[in-house]
Amino acid sequence: MLISKIIGDKRRYRQYRARVGRLPEDYRTAAEAIERYLMHFVPADNESAISEFEDLAELFERVASDGTPIREVVGDEPTEFAEEFARNYTKGGYVPDKERQRLLHGIERATGEREPG
Amino acid sequence: MGKRTTEMLKGTLEGVVLAILAGQPAYGYEITAWLREQGFSDIAEGTVYALLVRVERRGLVDVAKVPSEKGPPRKVYSLNDQGREYLEEFWAAWRFLSERLEQLREGGR
């Protein structure tokens, strides 16, 4: 099924969601914006799909506990970071421009550069 | 660091990171910090992290998990034999490229 191709193992995906849910709000907002963007890249297989999310959770748990500013994590061009990240798990993919905008705005909300909503 | 430097660094960052790890094992943030100290100020920590995930998946580094005071254990990366081989190839490619570019700059062919 396509959905399992995108999220991989459902149980591990739920665990991933729970980990993101425990992050401080700003980091959660950023991680969710990136997750949404990553959904547009079709992973190579189920294992790649789920490890992509687990690695994302691990990165954000690490930087949240270090207190690293989100901008230092994602850089000035979050789409580039996310695409670089996605490249590890996919063999190709397509991202519509509106999704680029959505990711940029999600990061701006997370870093307080934009009003929520 | 200018935009152009960042662009040019991109293609070599993998080799740069492996070269750092050839010196000593390190975790992600240490590598980012070292790069920033060297003047590569635009490097995002996430980019280095993504790169480390890649070299790990390709079997070029070994990973040890070291407990940290708070948060998840830190992943400490070290270069393995396969990584050392890859790094040799990287330096050969770099030598080729830099020699050719230097010739070009001097107006030779």
JSON list of C-alpha atoms in Angstrom, two decimals:
[
{"chain": "A", "resi": 1, "resn": "MET", "atom": "CA", "xyz": [0.00, 0.00, 0.00]},
{"chain": "A", "resi": 2, "resn": "LEU", "atom": "CA", "xyz": [1.26, 3.49, -0.83]},
{"chain": "A", "resi": 3, "resn": "ILE", "atom": "CA", "xyz": [0.83, 4.85, 2.69]},
{"chain": "A", "resi": 4, "resn": "SER", "atom": "CA", "xyz": [3.13, 2.21, 4.17]},
{"chain": "A", "resi": 5, "resn": "LYS", "atom": "CA", "xyz": [5.60, 3.04, 1.41]},
{"chain": "A", "resi": 6, "resn": "ILE", "atom": "CA", "xyz": [5.61, 6.62, 2.66]},
{"chain": "A", "resi": 7, "resn": "ILE", "atom": "CA", "xyz": [5.53, 6.12, 6.43]},
{"chain": "A", "resi": 8, "resn": "GLY", "atom": "CA", "xyz": [6.93, 2.60, 6.70]},
{"chain": "A", "resi": 9, "resn": "ASP", "atom": "CA", "xyz": [6.15, 0.48, 9.76]},
{"chain": "A", "resi": 10, "resn": "LYS", "atom": "CA", "xyz": [3.00, 1.88, 11.39]},
{"chain": "A", "resi": 11, "resn": "ARG", "atom": "CA", "xyz": [3.98, 0.97, 14.94]},
{"chain": "A", "resi": 12, "resn": "ARG", "atom": "CA", "xyz": [7.39, 2.62, 14.58]},
{"chain": "A", "resi": 13, "resn": "TYR", "atom": "CA", "xyz": [5.71, 5.59, 12.90]},
{"chain": "A", "resi": 14, "resn": "ARG", "atom": "CA", "xyz": [3.43, 6.02, 15.94]},
{"chain": "A", "resi": 15, "resn": "GLN", "atom": "CA", "xyz": [6.50, 5.88, 18.19]},
{"chain": "A", "resi": 16, "resn": "TYR", "atom": "CA", "xyz": [8.12, 8.55, 16.02]},
{"chain": "A", "resi": 17, "resn": "ARG", "atom": "CA", "xyz": [4.99, 10.75, 16.34]},
{"chain": "A", "resi": 18, "resn": "ALA", "atom": "CA", "xyz": [5.13, 10.36, 20.11]},
{"chain": "A", "resi": 19, "resn": "ARG", "atom": "CA", "xyz": [8.79, 11.40, 20.20]},
{"chain": "A", "resi": 20, "resn": "VAL", "atom": "CA", "xyz": [8.03, 14.51, 18.15]},
{"chain": "A", "resi": 21, "resn": "GLY", "atom": "CA", "xyz": [5.08, 15.21, 20.47]},
{"chain": "A", "resi": 22, "resn": "ARG", "atom": "CA", "xyz": [7.46, 15.36, 23.44]},
{"chain": "A", "resi": 23, "resn": "LEU", "atom": "CA", "xyz": [9.72, 18.00, 21.85]},
{"chain": "A", "resi": 24, "resn": "PRO", "atom": "CA", "xyz": [9.56, 21.62, 23.03]},
{"chain": "A", "resi": 25, "resn": "GLU", "atom": "CA", "xyz": [7.00, 23.47, 20.95]},
{"chain": "A", "resi": 26, "resn": "ASP", "atom": "CA", "xyz": [9.36, 25.32, 18.58]},
{"chain": "A", "resi": 27, "resn": "TYR", "atom": "CA", "xyz": [11.32, 22.20, 17.77]},
{"chain": "A", "resi": 28, "resn": "ARG", "atom": "CA", "xyz": [8.09, 20.27, 17.29]},
{"chain": "A", "resi": 29, "resn": "THR", "atom": "CA", "xyz": [6.80, 22.90, 14.87]},
{"chain": "A", "resi": 30, "resn": "ALA", "atom": "CA", "xyz": [10.05, 22.74, 12.89]},
{"chain": "A", "resi": 31, "resn": "ALA", "atom": "CA", "xyz": [10.16, 18.93, 12.88]},
{"chain": "A", "resi": 32, "resn": "GLU", "atom": "CA", "xyz": [6.54, 18.73, 11.71]},
{"chain": "A", "resi": 33, "resn": "ALA", "atom": "CA", "xyz": [7.19, 21.25, 8.92]},
{"chain": "A", "resi": 34, "resn": "ILE", "atom": "CA", "xyz": [10.12, 19.14, 7.76]},
{"chain": "A", "resi": 35, "resn": "GLU", "atom": "CA", "xyz": [8.15, 15.91, 8.09]},
{"chain": "A", "resi": 36, "resn": "ARG", "atom": "CA", "xyz": [5.43, 17.32, 5.89]},
{"chain": "A", "resi": 37, "resn": "TYR", "atom": "CA", "xyz": [7.99, 18.24, 3.26]},
{"chain": "A", "resi": 38, "resn": "LEU", "atom": "CA", "xyz": [9.66, 14.83, 3.44]},
{"chain": "A", "resi": 39, "resn": "MET", "atom": "CA", "xyz": [6.29, 13.16, 2.72]},
{"chain": "A", "resi": 40, "resn": "HIS", "atom": "CA", "xyz": [6.65, 14.35, -0.88]},
{"chain": "A", "resi": 41, "resn": "PHE", "atom": "CA", "xyz": [9.71, 12.23, -1.49]},
{"chain": "A", "resi": 42, "resn": "VAL", "atom": "CA", "xyz": [8.92, 8.60, -2.07]},
{"chain": "A", "resi": 43, "resn": "PRO", "atom": "CA", "xyz": [11.37, 6.51, -0.04]},
{"chain": "A", "resi": 44, "resn": "ALA", "atom": "CA", "xyz": [13.26, 3.60, -1.58]},
{"chain": "A", "resi": 45, "resn": "ASP", "atom": "CA", "xyz": [11.52, 1.03, 0.65]},
{"chain": "A", "resi": 46, "resn": "ASN", "atom": "CA", "xyz": [9.63, 0.69, 3.95]},
{"chain": "A", "resi": 47, "resn": "GLU", "atom": "CA", "xyz": [12.79, 0.50, 6.03]},
{"chain": "A", "resi": 48, "resn": "SER", "atom": "CA", "xyz": [14.13, 3.72, 4.46]},
{"chain": "A", "resi": 49, "resn": "ALA", "atom": "CA", "xyz": [10.77, 5.39, 5.07]},
{"chain": "A", "resi": 50, "resn": "ILE", "atom": "CA", "xyz": [10.63, 4.71, 8.78]},
{"chain": "A", "resi": 51, "resn": "SER", "atom": "CA", "xyz": [14.33, 5.27, 9.46]},
{"chain": "A", "resi": 52, "resn": "GLU", "atom": "CA", "xyz": [14.01, 8.66, 7.75]},
{"chain": "A", "resi": 53, "resn": "PHE", "atom": "CA", "xyz": [11.50, 9.73, 10.42]},
{"chain": "A", "resi": 54, "resn": "GLU", "atom": "CA", "xyz": [13.43, 8.12, 13.26]},
{"chain": "A", "resi": 55, "resn": "ASP", "atom": "CA", "xyz": [16.60, 9.94, 12.21]},
{"chain": "A", "resi": 56, "resn": "LEU", "atom": "CA", "xyz": [14.64, 13.20, 12.03]},
{"chain": "A", "resi": 57, "resn": "ALA", "atom": "CA", "xyz": [13.32, 12.65, 15.57]},
{"chain": "A", "resi": 58, "resn": "GLU", "atom": "CA", "xyz": [16.82, 11.84, 16.80]},
{"chain": "A", "resi": 59, "resn": "LEU", "atom": "CA", "xyz": [18.25, 15.01, 15.27]},
{"chain": "A", "resi": 60, "resn": "PHE", "atom": "CA", "xyz": [15.58, 17.18, 16.88]},
{"chain": "A", "resi": 61, "resn": "GLU", "atom": "CA", "xyz": [15.82, 15.48, 20.27]},
{"chain": "A", "resi": 62, "resn": "ARG", "atom": "CA", "xyz": [19.57, 16.11, 20.17]},
{"chain": "A", "resi": 63, "resn": "VAL", "atom": "CA", "xyz": [19.41, 19.77, 19.17]},
{"chain": "A", "resi": 64, "resn": "ALA", "atom": "CA", "xyz": [16.46, 20.47, 21.49]},
{"chain": "A", "resi": 65, "resn": "SER", "atom": "CA", "xyz": [18.38, 19.17, 24.50]},
{"chain": "A", "resi": 66, "resn": "ASP", "atom": "CA", "xyz": [21.49, 21.09, 23.39]},
{"chain": "A", "resi": 67, "resn": "GLY", "atom": "CA", "xyz": [19.35, 24.20, 22.93]},
{"chain": "A", "resi": 68, "resn": "THR", "atom": "CA", "xyz": [20.71, 24.71, 19.41]},
{"chain": "A", "resi": 69, "resn": "PRO", "atom": "CA", "xyz": [18.74, 27.49, 17.67]},
{"chain": "A", "resi": 70, "resn": "ILE", "atom": "CA", "xyz": [16.51, 26.07, 14.90]},
{"chain": "A", "resi": 71, "resn": "ARG", "atom": "CA", "xyz": [18.13, 28.34, 12.30]},
{"chain": "A", "resi": 72, "resn": "GLU", "atom": "CA", "xyz": [21.51, 26.79, 13.07]},
{"chain": "A", "resi": 73, "resn": "VAL", "atom": "CA", "xyz": [20.01, 23.38, 12.43]},
{"chain": "A", "resi": 74, "resn": "VAL", "atom": "CA", "xyz": [18.12, 24.01, 9.21]},
{"chain": "A", "resi": 75, "resn": "GLY", "atom": "CA", "xyz": [20.20, 26.89, 7.82]},
{"chain": "A", "resi": 76, "resn": "ASP", "atom": "CA", "xyz": [18.99, 29.81, 5.72]},
{"chain": "A", "resi": 77, "resn": "GLU", "atom": "CA", "xyz": [17.47, 27.48, 3.16]},
{"chain": "A", "resi": 78, "resn": "PRO", "atom": "CA", "xyz": [15.49, 24.77, 4.96]},
{"chain": "A", "resi": 79, "resn": "THR", "atom": "CA", "xyz": [14.38, 23.21, 1.65]},
{"chain": "A", "resi": 80, "resn": "GLU", "atom": "CA", "xyz": [18.00, 22.51, 0.82]},
{"chain": "A", "resi": 81, "resn": "PHE", "atom": "CA", "xyz": [18.58, 20.89, 4.18]},
{"chain": "A", "resi": 82, "resn": "ALA", "atom": "CA", "xyz": [15.37, 18.83, 3.86]},
{"chain": "A", "resi": 83, "resn": "GLU", "atom": "CA", "xyz": [16.24, 17.72, 0.33]},
{"chain": "A", "resi": 84, "resn": "GLU", "atom": "CA", "xyz": [19.75, 16.79, 1.39]},
{"chain": "A", "resi": 85, "resn": "PHE", "atom": "CA", "xyz": [18.21, 14.84, 4.25]},
{"chain": "A", "resi": 86, "resn": "ALA", "atom": "CA", "xyz": [15.60, 13.14, 2.03]},
{"chain": "A", "resi": 87, "resn": "ARG", "atom": "CA", "xyz": [18.23, 12.12, -0.51]},
{"chain": "A", "resi": 88, "resn": "ASN", "atom": "CA", "xyz": [19.50, 9.56, 1.98]},
{"chain": "A", "resi": 89, "resn": "TYR", "atom": "CA", "xyz": [16.29, 7.56, 1.83]},
{"chain": "A", "resi": 90, "resn": "THR", "atom": "CA", "xyz": [14.79, 8.08, -1.61]},
{"chain": "A", "resi": 91, "resn": "LYS", "atom": "CA", "xyz": [15.63, 7.43, -5.21]},
{"chain": "A", "resi": 92, "resn": "GLY", "atom": "CA", "xyz": [13.73, 10.42, -6.52]},
{"chain": "A", "resi": 93, "resn": "GLY", "atom": "CA", "xyz": [10.80, 12.62, -5.72]},
{"chain": "A", "resi": 94, "resn": "TYR", "atom": "CA", "xyz": [8.82, 15.67, -6.54]},
{"chain": "A", "resi": 95, "resn": "VAL", "atom": "CA", "xyz": [8.06, 18.73, -4.43]},
{"chain": "A", "resi": 96, "resn": "PRO", "atom": "CA", "xyz": [5.44, 21.25, -5.56]},
{"chain": "A", "resi": 97, "resn": "ASP", "atom": "CA", "xyz": [6.33, 24.90, -5.00]},
{"chain": "A", "resi": 98, "resn": "LYS", "atom": "CA", "xyz": [3.48, 25.43, -2.51]},
{"chain": "A", "resi": 99, "resn": "GLU", "atom": "CA", "xyz": [5.10, 22.79, -0.30]},
{"chain": "A", "resi": 100, "resn": "ARG", "atom": "CA", "xyz": [8.41, 24.68, -0.40]},
{"chain": "A", "resi": 101, "resn": "GLN", "atom": "CA", "xyz": [6.54, 27.78, 0.76]},
{"chain": "A", "resi": 102, "resn": "ARG", "atom": "CA", "xyz": [4.80, 25.79, 3.50]},
{"chain": "A", "resi": 103, "resn": "LEU", "atom": "CA", "xyz": [8.12, 24.50, 4.83]},
{"chain": "A", "resi": 104, "resn": "LEU", "atom": "CA", "xyz": [9.68, 27.98, 4.79]},
{"chain": "A", "resi": 105, "resn": "HIS", "atom": "CA", "xyz": [6.70, 29.41, 6.68]},
{"chain": "A", "resi": 106, "resn": "GLY", "atom": "CA", "xyz": [6.72, 26.53, 9.17]},
{"chain": "A", "resi": 107, "resn": "ILE", "atom": "CA", "xyz": [10.34, 27.27, 10.03]},
{"chain": "A", "resi": 108, "resn": "GLU", "atom": "CA", "xyz": [9.62, 31.00, 10.27]},
{"chain": "A", "resi": 109, "resn": "ARG", "atom": "CA", "xyz": [6.80, 30.24, 12.75]},
{"chain": "A", "resi": 110, "resn": "ALA", "atom": "CA", "xyz": [9.11, 27.97, 14.72]},
{"chain": "A", "resi": 111, "resn": "THR", "atom": "CA", "xyz": [11.80, 30.63, 14.94]},
{"chain": "A", "resi": 112, "resn": "GLY", "atom": "CA", "xyz": [9.35, 33.39, 15.80]},
{"chain": "A", "resi": 113, "resn": "GLU", "atom": "CA", "xyz": [9.95, 35.22, 12.51]},
{"chain": "A", "resi": 114, "resn": "ARG", "atom": "CA", "xyz": [6.28, 34.85, 11.56]},
{"chain": "A", "resi": 115, "resn": "GLU", "atom": "CA", "xyz": [2.92, 34.92, 13.36]},
{"chain": "A", "resi": 116, "resn": "PRO", "atom": "CA", "xyz": [1.38, 31.47, 14.01]},
{"chain": "A", "resi": 117, "resn": "GLY", "atom": "CA", "xyz": [-1.39, 30.37, 11.64]},
{"chain": "B", "resi": 1, "resn": "MET", "atom": "CA", "xyz": [31.52, 33.16, 3.73]},
{"chain": "B", "resi": 2, "resn": "GLY", "atom": "CA", "xyz": [30.04, 34.05, 0.36]},
{"chain": "B", "resi": 3, "resn": "LYS", "atom": "CA", "xyz": [27.27, 32.25, -1.47]},
{"chain": "B", "resi": 4, "resn": "ARG", "atom": "CA", "xyz": [29.74, 31.07, -4.10]},
{"chain": "B", "resi": 5, "resn": "THR", "atom": "CA", "xyz": [32.06, 29.51, -1.54]},
{"chain": "B", "resi": 6, "resn": "THR", "atom": "CA", "xyz": [29.09, 27.68, -0.01]},
{"chain": "B", "resi": 7, "resn": "GLU", "atom": "CA", "xyz": [28.08, 26.35, -3.43]},
{"chain": "B", "resi": 8, "resn": "MET", "atom": "CA", "xyz": [31.62, 25.17, -4.17]},
{"chain": "B", "resi": 9, "resn": "LEU", "atom": "CA", "xyz": [31.99, 23.60, -0.76]},
{"chain": "B", "resi": 10, "resn": "LYS", "atom": "CA", "xyz": [28.85, 21.52, -1.22]},
{"chain": "B", "resi": 11, "resn": "GLY", "atom": "CA", "xyz": [30.40, 19.04, -3.61]},
{"chain": "B", "resi": 12, "resn": "THR", "atom": "CA", "xyz": [33.42, 18.52, -1.38]},
{"chain": "B", "resi": 13, "resn": "LEU", "atom": "CA", "xyz": [31.75, 18.51, 2.03]},
{"chain": "B", "resi": 14, "resn": "GLU", "atom": "CA", "xyz": [31.57, 14.73, 2.20]},
{"chain": "B", "resi": 15, "resn": "GLY", "atom": "CA", "xyz": [35.33, 14.46, 1.70]},
{"chain": "B", "resi": 16, "resn": "VAL", "atom": "CA", "xyz": [35.94, 17.31, 4.15]},
{"chain": "B", "resi": 17, "resn": "VAL", "atom": "CA", "xyz": [33.91, 15.58, 6.86]},
{"chain": "B", "resi": 18, "resn": "LEU", "atom": "CA", "xyz": [35.65, 12.24, 6.27]},
{"chain": "B", "resi": 19, "resn": "ALA", "atom": "CA", "xyz": [39.01, 14.01, 6.43]},
{"chain": "B", "resi": 20, "resn": "ILE", "atom": "CA", "xyz": [38.06, 15.51, 9.80]},
{"chain": "B", "resi": 21, "resn": "LEU", "atom": "CA", "xyz": [37.08, 12.04, 11.03]},
{"chain": "B", "resi": 22, "resn": "ALA", "atom": "CA", "xyz": [40.39, 10.65, 9.78]},
{"chain": "B", "resi": 23, "resn": "GLY", "atom": "CA", "xyz": [42.05, 12.89, 12.36]},
{"chain": "B", "resi": 24, "resn": "GLN", "atom": "CA", "xyz": [39.88, 11.74, 15.24]},
{"chain": "B", "resi": 25, "resn": "PRO", "atom": "CA", "xyz": [36.38, 10.43, 15.99]},
{"chain": "B", "resi": 26, "resn": "ALA", "atom": "CA", "xyz": [33.81, 13.16, 16.49]},
{"chain": "B", "resi": 27, "resn": "TYR", "atom": "CA", "xyz": [30.09, 13.76, 16.87]},
{"chain": "B", "resi": 28, "resn": "GLY", "atom": "CA", "xyz": [27.98, 15.91, 14.59]},
{"chain": "B", "resi": 29, "resn": "TYR", "atom": "CA", "xyz": [28.11, 19.14, 16.49]},
{"chain": "B", "resi": 30, "resn": "GLU", "atom": "CA", "xyz": [31.92, 18.99, 16.88]},
{"chain": "B", "resi": 31, "resn": "ILE", "atom": "CA", "xyz": [32.26, 18.72, 13.12]},
{"chain": "B", "resi": 32, "resn": "THR", "atom": "CA", "xyz": [29.92, 21.67, 12.52]},
{"chain": "B", "resi": 33, "resn": "ALA", "atom": "CA", "xyz": [31.78, 23.71, 15.13]},
{"chain": "B", "resi": 34, "resn": "TRP", "atom": "CA", "xyz": [35.14, 22.91, 13.52]},
{"chain": "B", "resi": 35, "resn": "LEU", "atom": "CA", "xyz": [33.84, 23.93, 10.08]},
{"chain": "B", "resi": 36, "resn": "ARG", "atom": "CA", "xyz": [32.55, 27.22, 11.51]},
{"chain": "B", "resi": 37, "resn": "GLU", "atom": "CA", "xyz": [35.89, 27.89, 13.21]},
{"chain": "B", "resi": 38, "resn": "GLN", "atom": "CA", "xyz": [37.53, 27.42, 9.82]},
{"chain": "B", "resi": 39, "resn": "GLY", "atom": "CA", "xyz": [35.30, 30.15, 8.41]},
{"chain": "B", "resi": 40, "resn": "PHE", "atom": "CA", "xyz": [32.57, 27.99, 6.86]},
{"chain": "B", "resi": 41, "resn": "SER", "atom": "CA", "xyz": [30.00, 29.93, 8.83]},
{"chain": "B", "resi": 42, "resn": "ASP", "atom": "CA", "xyz": [26.96, 29.10, 6.67]},
{"chain": "B", "resi": 43, "resn": "ILE", "atom": "CA", "xyz": [27.08, 25.37, 7.30]},
{"chain": "B", "resi": 44, "resn": "ALA", "atom": "CA", "xyz": [23.88, 24.19, 9.00]},
{"chain": "B", "resi": 45, "resn": "GLU", "atom": "CA", "xyz": [24.21, 21.54, 11.67]},
{"chain": "B", "resi": 46, "resn": "GLY", "atom": "CA", "xyz": [21.37, 19.62, 9.99]},
{"chain": "B", "resi": 47, "resn": "THR", "atom": "CA", "xyz": [23.31, 19.47, 6.73]},
{"chain": "B", "resi": 48, "resn": "VAL", "atom": "CA", "xyz": [26.28, 17.89, 8.49]},
{"chain": "B", "resi": 49, "resn": "TYR", "atom": "CA", "xyz": [23.90, 15.51, 10.26]},
{"chain": "B", "resi": 50, "resn": "ALA", "atom": "CA", "xyz": [22.30, 14.45, 6.94]},
{"chain": "B", "resi": 51, "resn": "LEU", "atom": "CA", "xyz": [25.77, 13.90, 5.52]},
{"chain": "B", "resi": 52, "resn": "LEU", "atom": "CA", "xyz": [26.78, 11.76, 8.48]},
{"chain": "B", "resi": 53, "resn": "VAL", "atom": "CA", "xyz": [23.62, 9.67, 8.04]},
{"chain": "B", "resi": 54, "resn": "ARG", "atom": "CA", "xyz": [24.63, 9.13, 4.42]},
{"chain": "B", "resi": 55, "resn": "VAL", "atom": "CA", "xyz": [28.24, 8.07, 5.07]},
{"chain": "B", "resi": 56, "resn": "GLU", "atom": "CA", "xyz": [26.95, 5.77, 7.82]},
{"chain": "B", "resi": 57, "resn": "ARG", "atom": "CA", "xyz": [24.44, 4.16, 5.45]},
{"chain": "B", "resi": 58, "resn": "ARG", "atom": "CA", "xyz": [27.18, 3.69, 2.90]},
{"chain": "B", "resi": 59, "resn": "GLY", "atom": "CA", "xyz": [29.38, 1.95, 5.45]},
{"chain": "B", "resi": 60, "resn": "LEU", "atom": "CA", "xyz": [32.21, 4.52, 5.43]},
{"chain": "B", "resi": 61, "resn": "VAL", "atom": "CA", "xyz": [32.11, 5.21, 9.17]},
{"chain": "B", "resi": 62, "resn": "ASP", "atom": "CA", "xyz": [31.59, 3.29, 12.39]},
{"chain": "B", "resi": 63, "resn": "VAL", "atom": "CA", "xyz": [29.24, 4.67, 15.01]},
{"chain": "B", "resi": 64, "resn": "ALA", "atom": "CA", "xyz": [29.50, 4.46, 18.78]},
{"chain": "B", "resi": 65, "resn": "LYS", "atom": "CA", "xyz": [26.70, 5.70, 21.01]},
{"chain": "B", "resi": 66, "resn": "VAL", "atom": "CA", "xyz": [28.03, 7.64, 23.98]},
{"chain": "B", "resi": 67, "resn": "PRO", "atom": "CA", "xyz": [25.63, 8.57, 26.82]},
{"chain": "B", "resi": 68, "resn": "SER", "atom": "CA", "xyz": [25.19, 12.32, 27.27]},
{"chain": "B", "resi": 69, "resn": "GLU", "atom": "CA", "xyz": [24.11, 14.28, 30.33]},
{"chain": "B", "resi": 70, "resn": "LYS", "atom": "CA", "xyz": [20.75, 15.03, 28.80]},
{"chain": "B", "resi": 71, "resn": "GLY", "atom": "CA", "xyz": [18.96, 14.03, 25.65]},
{"chain": "B", "resi": 72, "resn": "PRO", "atom": "CA", "xyz": [19.63, 10.92, 23.57]},
{"chain": "B", "resi": 73, "resn": "PRO", "atom": "CA", "xyz": [23.10, 9.34, 23.46]},
{"chain": "B", "resi": 74, "resn": "ARG", "atom": "CA", "xyz": [25.55, 11.17, 21.20]},
{"chain": "B", "resi": 75, "resn": "LYS", "atom": "CA", "xyz": [26.59, 9.28, 18.08]},
{"chain": "B", "resi": 76, "resn": "VAL", "atom": "CA", "xyz": [30.36, 9.41, 17.75]},
{"chain": "B", "resi": 77, "resn": "TYR", "atom": "CA", "xyz": [31.56, 8.72, 14.21]},
{"chain": "B", "resi": 78, "resn": "SER", "atom": "CA", "xyz": [34.93, 7.26, 13.28]},
{"chain": "B", "resi": 79, "resn": "LEU", "atom": "CA", "xyz": [36.41, 6.48, 9.89]},
{"chain": "B", "resi": 80, "resn": "ASN", "atom": "CA", "xyz": [36.67, 2.76, 9.05]},
{"chain": "B", "resi": 81, "resn": "ASP", "atom": "CA", "xyz": [38.79, 1.02, 6.39]},
{"chain": "B", "resi": 82, "resn": "GLN", "atom": "CA", "xyz": [36.17, 1.51, 3.70]},
{"chain": "B", "resi": 83, "resn": "GLY", "atom": "CA", "xyz": [35.97, 5.19, 4.60]},
{"chain": "B", "resi": 84, "resn": "ARG", "atom": "CA", "xyz": [39.76, 5.53, 4.44]},
{"chain": "B", "resi": 85, "resn": "GLU", "atom": "CA", "xyz": [39.71, 4.03, 0.96]},
{"chain": "B", "resi": 86, "resn": "TYR", "atom": "CA", "xyz": [36.97, 6.45, -0.08]},
{"chain": "B", "resi": 87, "resn": "LEU", "atom": "CA", "xyz": [38.97, 9.36, 1.36]},
{"chain": "B", "resi": 88, "resn": "GLU", "atom": "CA", "xyz": [42.03, 8.37, -0.70]},
{"chain": "B", "resi": 89, "resn": "GLU", "atom": "CA", "xyz": [39.86, 8.51, -3.83]},
{"chain": "B", "resi": 90, "resn": "PHE", "atom": "CA", "xyz": [38.48, 11.86, -2.74]},
{"chain": "B", "resi": 91, "resn": "TRP", "atom": "CA", "xyz": [41.99, 13.34, -2.34]},
{"chain": "B", "resi": 92, "resn": "ALA", "atom": "CA", "xyz": [43.00, 11.96, -5.75]},
{"chain": "B", "resi": 93, "resn": "ALA", "atom": "CA", "xyz": [39.95, 13.62, -7.33]},
{"chain": "B", "resi": 94, "resn": "TRP", "atom": "CA", "xyz": [40.71, 16.82, -5.45]},
{"chain": "B", "resi": 95, "resn": "ARG", "atom": "CA", "xyz": [44.34, 16.83, -6.62]},
{"chain": "B", "resi": 96, "resn": "PHE", "atom": "CA", "xyz": [43.21, 16.37, -10.19]},
{"chain": "B", "resi": 97, "resn": "LEU", "atom": "CA", "xyz": [40.65, 19.17, -9.96]},
{"chain": "B", "resi": 98, "resn": "SER", "atom": "CA", "xyz": [42.87, 21.68, -8.18]},
{"chain": "B", "resi": 99, "resn": "GLU", "atom": "CA", "xyz": [45.82, 21.08, -10.54]},
{"chain": "B", "resi": 100, "resn": "ARG", "atom": "CA", "xyz": [43.61, 21.59, -13.58]},
{"chain": "B", "resi": 101, "resn": "LEU", "atom": "CA", "xyz": [42.01, 24.71, -12.15]},
{"chain": "B", "resi": 102, "resn": "GLU", "atom": "CA", "xyz": [45.40, 26.13, -11.20]},
{"chain": "B", "resi": 103, "resn": "GLN", "atom": "CA", "xyz": [46.64, 25.52, -14.76]},
{"chain": "B", "resi": 104, "resn": "LEU", "atom": "CA", "xyz": [43.55, 27.25, -16.10]},
{"chain": "B", "resi": 105, "resn": "ARG", "atom": "CA", "xyz": [44.15, 30.24, -13.86]},
{"chain": "B", "resi": 106, "resn": "GLU", "atom": "CA", "xyz": [47.72, 30.52, -15.03]},
{"chain": "B", "resi": 107, "resn": "GLY", "atom": "CA", "xyz": [46.46, 30.57, -18.61]},
{"chain": "B", "resi": 108, "resn": "GLY", "atom": "CA", "xyz": [47.87, 27.17, -19.54]},
{"chain": "B", "resi": 109, "resn": "ARG", "atom": "CA", "xyz": [45.94, 24.28, -20.94]}
]
